[in-house]
Short mmCIF file of C-alpha atoms (C1' of nucleotides) and ligand atoms in Angstrom, two decimals:
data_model
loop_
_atom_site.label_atom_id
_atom_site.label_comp_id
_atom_site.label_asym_id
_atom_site.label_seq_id
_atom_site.Cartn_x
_atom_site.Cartn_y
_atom_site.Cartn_z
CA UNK A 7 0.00 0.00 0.00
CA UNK A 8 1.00 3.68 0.14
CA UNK A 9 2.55 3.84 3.90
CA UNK A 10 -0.44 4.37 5.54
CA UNK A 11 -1.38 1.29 7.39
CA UNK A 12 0.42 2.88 10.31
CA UNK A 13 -2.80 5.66 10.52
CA UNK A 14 -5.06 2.43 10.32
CA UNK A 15 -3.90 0.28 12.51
CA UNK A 16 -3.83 3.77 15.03
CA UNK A 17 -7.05 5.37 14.28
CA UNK A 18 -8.50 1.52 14.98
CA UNK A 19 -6.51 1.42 18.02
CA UNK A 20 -8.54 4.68 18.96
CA UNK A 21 -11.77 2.92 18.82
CA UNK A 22 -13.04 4.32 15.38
CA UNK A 23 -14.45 1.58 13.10
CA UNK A 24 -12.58 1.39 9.79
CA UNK A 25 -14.88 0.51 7.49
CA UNK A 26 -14.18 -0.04 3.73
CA UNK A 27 -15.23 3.20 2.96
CA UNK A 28 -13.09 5.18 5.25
CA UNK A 29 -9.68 2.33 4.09
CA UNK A 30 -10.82 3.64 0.58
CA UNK A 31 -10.59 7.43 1.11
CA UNK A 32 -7.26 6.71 3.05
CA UNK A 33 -6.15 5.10 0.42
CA UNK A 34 -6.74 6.97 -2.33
CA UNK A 35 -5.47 10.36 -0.58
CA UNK A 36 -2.53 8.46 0.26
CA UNK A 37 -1.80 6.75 -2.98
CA UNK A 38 -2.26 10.46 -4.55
CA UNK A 39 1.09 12.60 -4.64
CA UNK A 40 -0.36 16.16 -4.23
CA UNK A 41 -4.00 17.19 -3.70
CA UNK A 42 -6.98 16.18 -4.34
CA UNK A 43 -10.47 17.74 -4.71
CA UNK A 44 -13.08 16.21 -2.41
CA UNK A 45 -15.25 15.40 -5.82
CA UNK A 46 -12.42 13.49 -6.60
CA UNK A 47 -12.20 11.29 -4.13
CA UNK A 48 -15.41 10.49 -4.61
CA UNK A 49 -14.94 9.48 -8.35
CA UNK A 50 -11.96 7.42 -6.96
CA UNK A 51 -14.39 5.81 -4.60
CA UNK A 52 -16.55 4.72 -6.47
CA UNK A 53 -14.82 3.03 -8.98
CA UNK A 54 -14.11 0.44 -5.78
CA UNK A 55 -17.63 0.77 -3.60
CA UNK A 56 -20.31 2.10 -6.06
CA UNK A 57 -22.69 3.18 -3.58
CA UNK A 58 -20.42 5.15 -1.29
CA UNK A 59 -22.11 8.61 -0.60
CA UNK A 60 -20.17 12.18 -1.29
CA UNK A 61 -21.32 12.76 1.93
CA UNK A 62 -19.57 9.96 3.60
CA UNK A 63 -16.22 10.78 1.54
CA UNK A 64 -16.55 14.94 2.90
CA UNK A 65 -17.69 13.16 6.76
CA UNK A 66 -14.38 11.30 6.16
CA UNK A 67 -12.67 13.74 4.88
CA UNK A 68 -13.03 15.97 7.69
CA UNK A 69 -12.87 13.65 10.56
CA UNK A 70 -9.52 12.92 9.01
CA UNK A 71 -9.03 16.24 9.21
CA UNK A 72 -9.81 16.39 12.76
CA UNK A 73 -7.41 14.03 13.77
CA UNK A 74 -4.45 15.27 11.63
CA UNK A 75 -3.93 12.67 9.41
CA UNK A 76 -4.83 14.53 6.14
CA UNK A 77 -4.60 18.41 5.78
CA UNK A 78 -6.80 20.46 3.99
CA UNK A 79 -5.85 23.03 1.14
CA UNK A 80 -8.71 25.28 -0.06
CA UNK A 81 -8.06 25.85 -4.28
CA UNK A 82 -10.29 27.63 -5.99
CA UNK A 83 -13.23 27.53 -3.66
CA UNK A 84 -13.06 23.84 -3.63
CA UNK A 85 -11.59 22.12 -0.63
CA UNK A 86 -8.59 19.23 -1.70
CA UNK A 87 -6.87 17.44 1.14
CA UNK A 88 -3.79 15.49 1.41
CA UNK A 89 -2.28 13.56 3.79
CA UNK A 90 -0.20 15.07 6.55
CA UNK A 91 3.32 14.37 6.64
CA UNK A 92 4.23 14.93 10.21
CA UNK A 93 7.75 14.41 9.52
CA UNK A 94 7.84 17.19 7.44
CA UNK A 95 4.72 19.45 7.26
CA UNK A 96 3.94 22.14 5.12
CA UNK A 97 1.62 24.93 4.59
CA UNK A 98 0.00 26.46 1.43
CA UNK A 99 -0.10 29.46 -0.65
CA UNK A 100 -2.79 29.54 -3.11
CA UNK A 101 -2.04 32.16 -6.15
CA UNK A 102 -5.58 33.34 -6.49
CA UNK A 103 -5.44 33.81 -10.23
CA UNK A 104 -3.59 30.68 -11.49
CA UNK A 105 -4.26 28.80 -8.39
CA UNK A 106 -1.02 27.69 -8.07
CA UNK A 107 -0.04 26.09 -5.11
CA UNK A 108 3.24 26.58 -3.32
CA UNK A 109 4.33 25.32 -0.11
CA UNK A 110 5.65 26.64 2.72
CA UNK A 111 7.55 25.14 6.49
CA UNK A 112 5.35 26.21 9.28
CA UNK A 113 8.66 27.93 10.60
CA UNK A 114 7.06 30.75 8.87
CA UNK A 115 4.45 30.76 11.30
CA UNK A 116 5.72 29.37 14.56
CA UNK A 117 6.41 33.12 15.68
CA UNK A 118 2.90 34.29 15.09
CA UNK A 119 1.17 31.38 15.69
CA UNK A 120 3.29 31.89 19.47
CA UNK A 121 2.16 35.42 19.77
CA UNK A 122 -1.52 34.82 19.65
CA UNK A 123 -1.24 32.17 22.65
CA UNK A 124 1.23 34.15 24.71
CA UNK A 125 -0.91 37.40 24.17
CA UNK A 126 -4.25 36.72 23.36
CA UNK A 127 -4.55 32.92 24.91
CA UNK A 128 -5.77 31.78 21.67
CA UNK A 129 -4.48 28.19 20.93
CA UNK A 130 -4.63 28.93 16.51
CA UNK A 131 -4.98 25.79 14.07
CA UNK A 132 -2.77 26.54 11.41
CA UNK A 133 -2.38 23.23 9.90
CA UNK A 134 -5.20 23.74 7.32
CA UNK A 135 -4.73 27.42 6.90
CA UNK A 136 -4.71 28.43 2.93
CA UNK A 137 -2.87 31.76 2.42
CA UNK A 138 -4.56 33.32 -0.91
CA UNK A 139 -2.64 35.75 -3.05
CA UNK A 140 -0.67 36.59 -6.18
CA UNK A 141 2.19 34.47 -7.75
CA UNK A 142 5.31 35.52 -8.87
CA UNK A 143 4.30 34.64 -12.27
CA UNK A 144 0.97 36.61 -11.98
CA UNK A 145 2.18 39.21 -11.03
CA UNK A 146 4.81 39.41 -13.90
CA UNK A 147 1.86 39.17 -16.20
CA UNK A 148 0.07 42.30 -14.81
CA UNK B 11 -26.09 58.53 6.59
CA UNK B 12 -23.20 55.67 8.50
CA UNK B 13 -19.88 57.55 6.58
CA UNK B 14 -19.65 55.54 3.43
CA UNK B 15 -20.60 58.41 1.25
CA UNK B 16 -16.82 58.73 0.53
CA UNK B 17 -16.79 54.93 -0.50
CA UNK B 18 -19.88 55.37 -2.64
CA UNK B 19 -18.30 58.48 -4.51
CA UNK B 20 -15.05 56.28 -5.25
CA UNK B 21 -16.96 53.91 -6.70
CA UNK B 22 -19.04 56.22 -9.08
CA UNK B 23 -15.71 58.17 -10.05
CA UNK B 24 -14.44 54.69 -10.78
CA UNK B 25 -16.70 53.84 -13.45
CA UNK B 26 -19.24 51.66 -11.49
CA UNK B 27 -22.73 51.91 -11.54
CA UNK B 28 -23.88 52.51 -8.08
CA UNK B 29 -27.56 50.69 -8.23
CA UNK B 30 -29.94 50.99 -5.48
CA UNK B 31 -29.08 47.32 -4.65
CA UNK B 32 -25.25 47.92 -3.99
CA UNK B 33 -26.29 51.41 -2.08
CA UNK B 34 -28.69 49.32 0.23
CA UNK B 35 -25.68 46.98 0.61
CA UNK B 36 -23.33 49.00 1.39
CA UNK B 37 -25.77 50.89 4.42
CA UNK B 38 -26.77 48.08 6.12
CA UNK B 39 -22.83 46.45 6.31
CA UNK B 40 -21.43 50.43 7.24
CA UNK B 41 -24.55 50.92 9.84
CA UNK B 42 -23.85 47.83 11.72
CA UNK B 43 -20.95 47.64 13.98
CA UNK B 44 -19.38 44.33 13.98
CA UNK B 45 -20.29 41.22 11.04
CA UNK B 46 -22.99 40.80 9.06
CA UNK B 47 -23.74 37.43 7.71
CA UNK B 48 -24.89 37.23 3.55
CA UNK B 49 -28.46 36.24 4.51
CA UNK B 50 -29.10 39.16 7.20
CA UNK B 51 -27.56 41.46 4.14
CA UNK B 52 -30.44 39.79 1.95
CA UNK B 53 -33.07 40.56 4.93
CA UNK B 54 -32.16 43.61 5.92
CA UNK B 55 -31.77 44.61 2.45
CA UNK B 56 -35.26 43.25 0.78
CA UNK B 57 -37.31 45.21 3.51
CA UNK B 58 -35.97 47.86 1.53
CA UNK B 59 -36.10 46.52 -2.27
CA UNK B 60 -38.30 43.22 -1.62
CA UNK B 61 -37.09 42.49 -5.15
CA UNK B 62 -33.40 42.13 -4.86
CA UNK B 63 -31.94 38.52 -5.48
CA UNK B 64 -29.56 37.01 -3.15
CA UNK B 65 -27.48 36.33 -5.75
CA UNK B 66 -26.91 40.20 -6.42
CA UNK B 67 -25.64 40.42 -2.73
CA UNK B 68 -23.43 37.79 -2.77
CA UNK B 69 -22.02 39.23 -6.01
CA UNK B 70 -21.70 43.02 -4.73
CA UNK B 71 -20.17 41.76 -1.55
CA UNK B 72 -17.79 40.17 -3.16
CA UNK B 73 -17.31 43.39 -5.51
CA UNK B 74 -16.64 45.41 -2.81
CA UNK B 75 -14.06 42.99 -0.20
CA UNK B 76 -12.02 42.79 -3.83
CA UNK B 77 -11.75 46.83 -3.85
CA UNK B 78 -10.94 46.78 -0.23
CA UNK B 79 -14.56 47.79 0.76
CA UNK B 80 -15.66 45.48 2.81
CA UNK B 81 -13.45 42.96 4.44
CA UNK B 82 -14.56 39.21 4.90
CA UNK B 83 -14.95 36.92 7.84
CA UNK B 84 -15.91 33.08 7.86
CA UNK B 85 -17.77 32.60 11.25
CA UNK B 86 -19.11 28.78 11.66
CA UNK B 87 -18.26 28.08 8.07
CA UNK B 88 -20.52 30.94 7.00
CA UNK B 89 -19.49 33.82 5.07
CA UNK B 90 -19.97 37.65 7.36
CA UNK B 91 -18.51 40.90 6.29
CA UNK B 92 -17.80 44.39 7.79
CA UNK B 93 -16.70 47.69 6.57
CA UNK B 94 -12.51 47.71 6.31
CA UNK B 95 -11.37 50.45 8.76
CA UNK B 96 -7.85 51.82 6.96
CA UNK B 97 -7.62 53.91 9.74
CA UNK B 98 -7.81 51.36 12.06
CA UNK B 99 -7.66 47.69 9.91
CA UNK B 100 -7.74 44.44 11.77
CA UNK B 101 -7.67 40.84 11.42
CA UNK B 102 -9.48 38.34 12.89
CA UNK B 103 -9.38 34.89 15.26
CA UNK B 104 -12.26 32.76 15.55
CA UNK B 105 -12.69 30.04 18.02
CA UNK B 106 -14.36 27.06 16.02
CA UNK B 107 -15.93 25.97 19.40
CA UNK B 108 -18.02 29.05 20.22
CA UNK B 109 -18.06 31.04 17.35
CA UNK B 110 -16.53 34.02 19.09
CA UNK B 111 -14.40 36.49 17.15
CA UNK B 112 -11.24 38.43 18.33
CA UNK B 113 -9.03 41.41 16.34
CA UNK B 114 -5.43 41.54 16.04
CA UNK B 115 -3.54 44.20 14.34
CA UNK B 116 -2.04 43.48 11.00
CA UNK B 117 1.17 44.25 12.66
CA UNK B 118 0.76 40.65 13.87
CA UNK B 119 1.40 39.55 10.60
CA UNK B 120 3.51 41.64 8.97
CA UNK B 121 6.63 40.21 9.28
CA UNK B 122 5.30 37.09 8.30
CA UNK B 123 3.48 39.01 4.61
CA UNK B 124 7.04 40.42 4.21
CA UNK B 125 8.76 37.19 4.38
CA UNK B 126 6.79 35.56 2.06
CA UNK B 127 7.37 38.22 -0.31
CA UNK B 128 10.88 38.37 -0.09
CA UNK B 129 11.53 34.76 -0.15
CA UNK B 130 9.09 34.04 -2.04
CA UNK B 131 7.90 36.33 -4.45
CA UNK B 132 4.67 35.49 -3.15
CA UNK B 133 2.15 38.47 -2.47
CA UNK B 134 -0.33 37.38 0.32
CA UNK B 135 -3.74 39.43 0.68
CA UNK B 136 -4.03 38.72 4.31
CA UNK B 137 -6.61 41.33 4.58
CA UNK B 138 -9.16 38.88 4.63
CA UNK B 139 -7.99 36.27 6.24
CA UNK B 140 -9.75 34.79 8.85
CA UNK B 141 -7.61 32.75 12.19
CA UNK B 142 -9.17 29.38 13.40
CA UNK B 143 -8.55 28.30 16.49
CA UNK B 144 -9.79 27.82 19.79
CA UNK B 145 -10.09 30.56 22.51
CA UNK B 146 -9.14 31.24 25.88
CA UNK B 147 -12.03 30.28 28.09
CA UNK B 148 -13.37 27.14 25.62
CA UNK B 149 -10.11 25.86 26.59
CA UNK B 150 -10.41 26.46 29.89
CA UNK B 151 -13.85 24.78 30.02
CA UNK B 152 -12.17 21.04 28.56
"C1'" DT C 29 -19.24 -18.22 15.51
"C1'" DC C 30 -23.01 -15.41 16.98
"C1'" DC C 31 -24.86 -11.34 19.21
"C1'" DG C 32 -25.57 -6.64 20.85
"C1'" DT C 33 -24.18 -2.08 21.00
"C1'" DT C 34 -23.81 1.96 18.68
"C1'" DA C 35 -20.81 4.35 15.33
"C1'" DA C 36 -21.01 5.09 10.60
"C1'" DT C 37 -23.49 4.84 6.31
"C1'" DG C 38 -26.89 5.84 2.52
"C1'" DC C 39 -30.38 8.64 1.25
"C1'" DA C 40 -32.76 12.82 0.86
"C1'" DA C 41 -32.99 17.37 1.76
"C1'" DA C 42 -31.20 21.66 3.17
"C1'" DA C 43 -27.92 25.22 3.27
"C1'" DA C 44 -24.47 28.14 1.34
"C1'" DT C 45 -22.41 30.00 -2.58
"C1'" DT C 46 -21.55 30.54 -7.52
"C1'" DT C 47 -22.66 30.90 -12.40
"C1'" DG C 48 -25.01 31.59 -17.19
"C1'" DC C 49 -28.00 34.24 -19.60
"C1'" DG C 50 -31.29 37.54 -21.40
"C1'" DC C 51 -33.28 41.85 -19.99
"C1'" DC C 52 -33.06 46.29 -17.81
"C1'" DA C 53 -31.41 50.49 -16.10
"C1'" DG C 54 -27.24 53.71 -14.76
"C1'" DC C 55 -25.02 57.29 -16.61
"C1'" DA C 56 -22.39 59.83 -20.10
"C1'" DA C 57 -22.86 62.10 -24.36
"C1'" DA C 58 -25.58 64.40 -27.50
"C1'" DT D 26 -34.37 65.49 -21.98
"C1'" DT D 27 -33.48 61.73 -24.87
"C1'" DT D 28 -30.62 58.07 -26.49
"C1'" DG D 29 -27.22 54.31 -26.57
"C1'" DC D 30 -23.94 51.50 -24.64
"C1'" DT D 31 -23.03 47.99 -21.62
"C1'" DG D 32 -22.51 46.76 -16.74
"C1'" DG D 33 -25.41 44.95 -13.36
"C1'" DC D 34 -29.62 42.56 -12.15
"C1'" DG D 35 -33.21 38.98 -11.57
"C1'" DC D 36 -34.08 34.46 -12.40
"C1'" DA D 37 -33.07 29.79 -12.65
"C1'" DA D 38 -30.00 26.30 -12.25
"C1'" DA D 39 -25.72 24.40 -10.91
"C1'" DT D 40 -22.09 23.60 -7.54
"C1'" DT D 41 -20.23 22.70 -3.25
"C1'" DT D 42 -20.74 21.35 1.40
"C1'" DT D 43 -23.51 20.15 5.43
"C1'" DT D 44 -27.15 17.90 8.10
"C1'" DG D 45 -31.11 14.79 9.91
"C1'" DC D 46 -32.70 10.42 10.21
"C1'" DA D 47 -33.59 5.52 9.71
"C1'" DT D 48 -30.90 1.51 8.65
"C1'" DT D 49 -26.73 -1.10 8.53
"C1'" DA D 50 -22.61 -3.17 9.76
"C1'" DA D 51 -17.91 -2.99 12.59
"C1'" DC D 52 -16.06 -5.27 16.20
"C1'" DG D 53 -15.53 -6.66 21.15
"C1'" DG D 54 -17.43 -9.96 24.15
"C1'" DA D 55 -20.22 -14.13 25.07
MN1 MN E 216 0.62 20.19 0.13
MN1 MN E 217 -13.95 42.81 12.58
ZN1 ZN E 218 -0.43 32.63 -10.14
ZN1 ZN E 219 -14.42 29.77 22.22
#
DNA sequence: TCCGTTAATGCAAAAATTTGCGCCAGCAAA
DNA sequence: TTTGCTGGCGCAAATTTTTGCATTAACGGA
């Protein structure tokens, strides 16, 4: 498989019931270098358990989500996800007119990210946060 | 009238049309102090024009947070906007537990906007960005 | 292997937001 | 004031995501 047995064999550890549809979503996001659009998935799904539901792949989606094992990139006003590589995790910029992606070390952000909890008390998520603006390329163009 | 006449003459010496429909919009976000959500827009603004489509108001609010207008605020996975102070701009945390919304100055994230420039070449609109997270006394409460 | 508990699913509908298109009206020029 | 251009609107439908509810099936224990 693609590497991911290790989430399995935890999240069932955890109690949650892995059922073929949720093995199928892992898989495919796992098998899948880069991102993928939820409606996607689905497709992917399908093609394995024809009568899985979209919304079981976005419930999926997001409790996988919820427990960190995929990450969540917003392109285009569509949600993709990919899974989280904790061993070296990244965060996105989305170029708003090309929707290029590029990625980014959450270095970048430790320093705020440690300023809101020290000053405010606010405990941010920042491993799904999309930061939207203008490529290099784009903005050559203009 | 709330102080948006300013904003309204912009707009008009800009080349847009200023309908009824965006003039109801923009009152009812510059008289309210704090968010509006799209549908009380829509409500608020069809006691006035009972014709107006909610597509129009999801279009001119849109319209304006891309001049710098309005800035935009997902609360609860729903869309809310407020007039953008550039006297006094801010950015804003949201705690996904109880919906409640805190400001930060920009200054917060300026280093961070510069970086990615620099290093990058990447220019982030952060104006609109909106912080998830969860707050000081939902934390407290678990 | 069978059973019982209950988490997770399918299904249907709702909610939230965006889009295509033909008509209408804002506004500048005559 | 009238006219013409065309940007903006209403309308309808599509897209994207979420939610409620009855049924099903995962899985630990008998
Ligand atoms: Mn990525
Ligand atoms: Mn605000
Ligand atoms: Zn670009
Ligand atoms: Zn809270």
């Amino acid at each position: 498989m693609s590497g991911h047995e290790s989430a399995v064999s935890r999240l069932r550890a955890q109690g949650y019931r892995m059922t073929p549809q949720r093995l199928s979503v892992l898989d495919i996001v796992a098998r899948r270098t880069g991102h993928v659009g939820a409606d996607e998935v689905w497709n992917l799904a399908r093609e394995e358990h024809p009568y899985v539901d979209l919304a079981t792949i976005y419930r999926t989606l997001q409790w996988l989500k919820g427990l960190g094992v995929v990450t969540e990139v917003i392109i285009g006003n569509k949600l993709h996800f990919e899974m989280a590589d904790h061993h070296n995790p990244h965060n996105h910029m989305v170029c708003s007119v090309c929707d290029g992606v590029q990625t980014l070390t959450p270095d970048y952000l430790a320093e705020f990210s440690q300023r809101l909890e020290q000053e405010f008390g606010f405990s941010p998520n920042l491993d799904n946060i999309t930061i939207g603006g203008m490529c290099n390329q784009c903005r050559a163009v203009t």
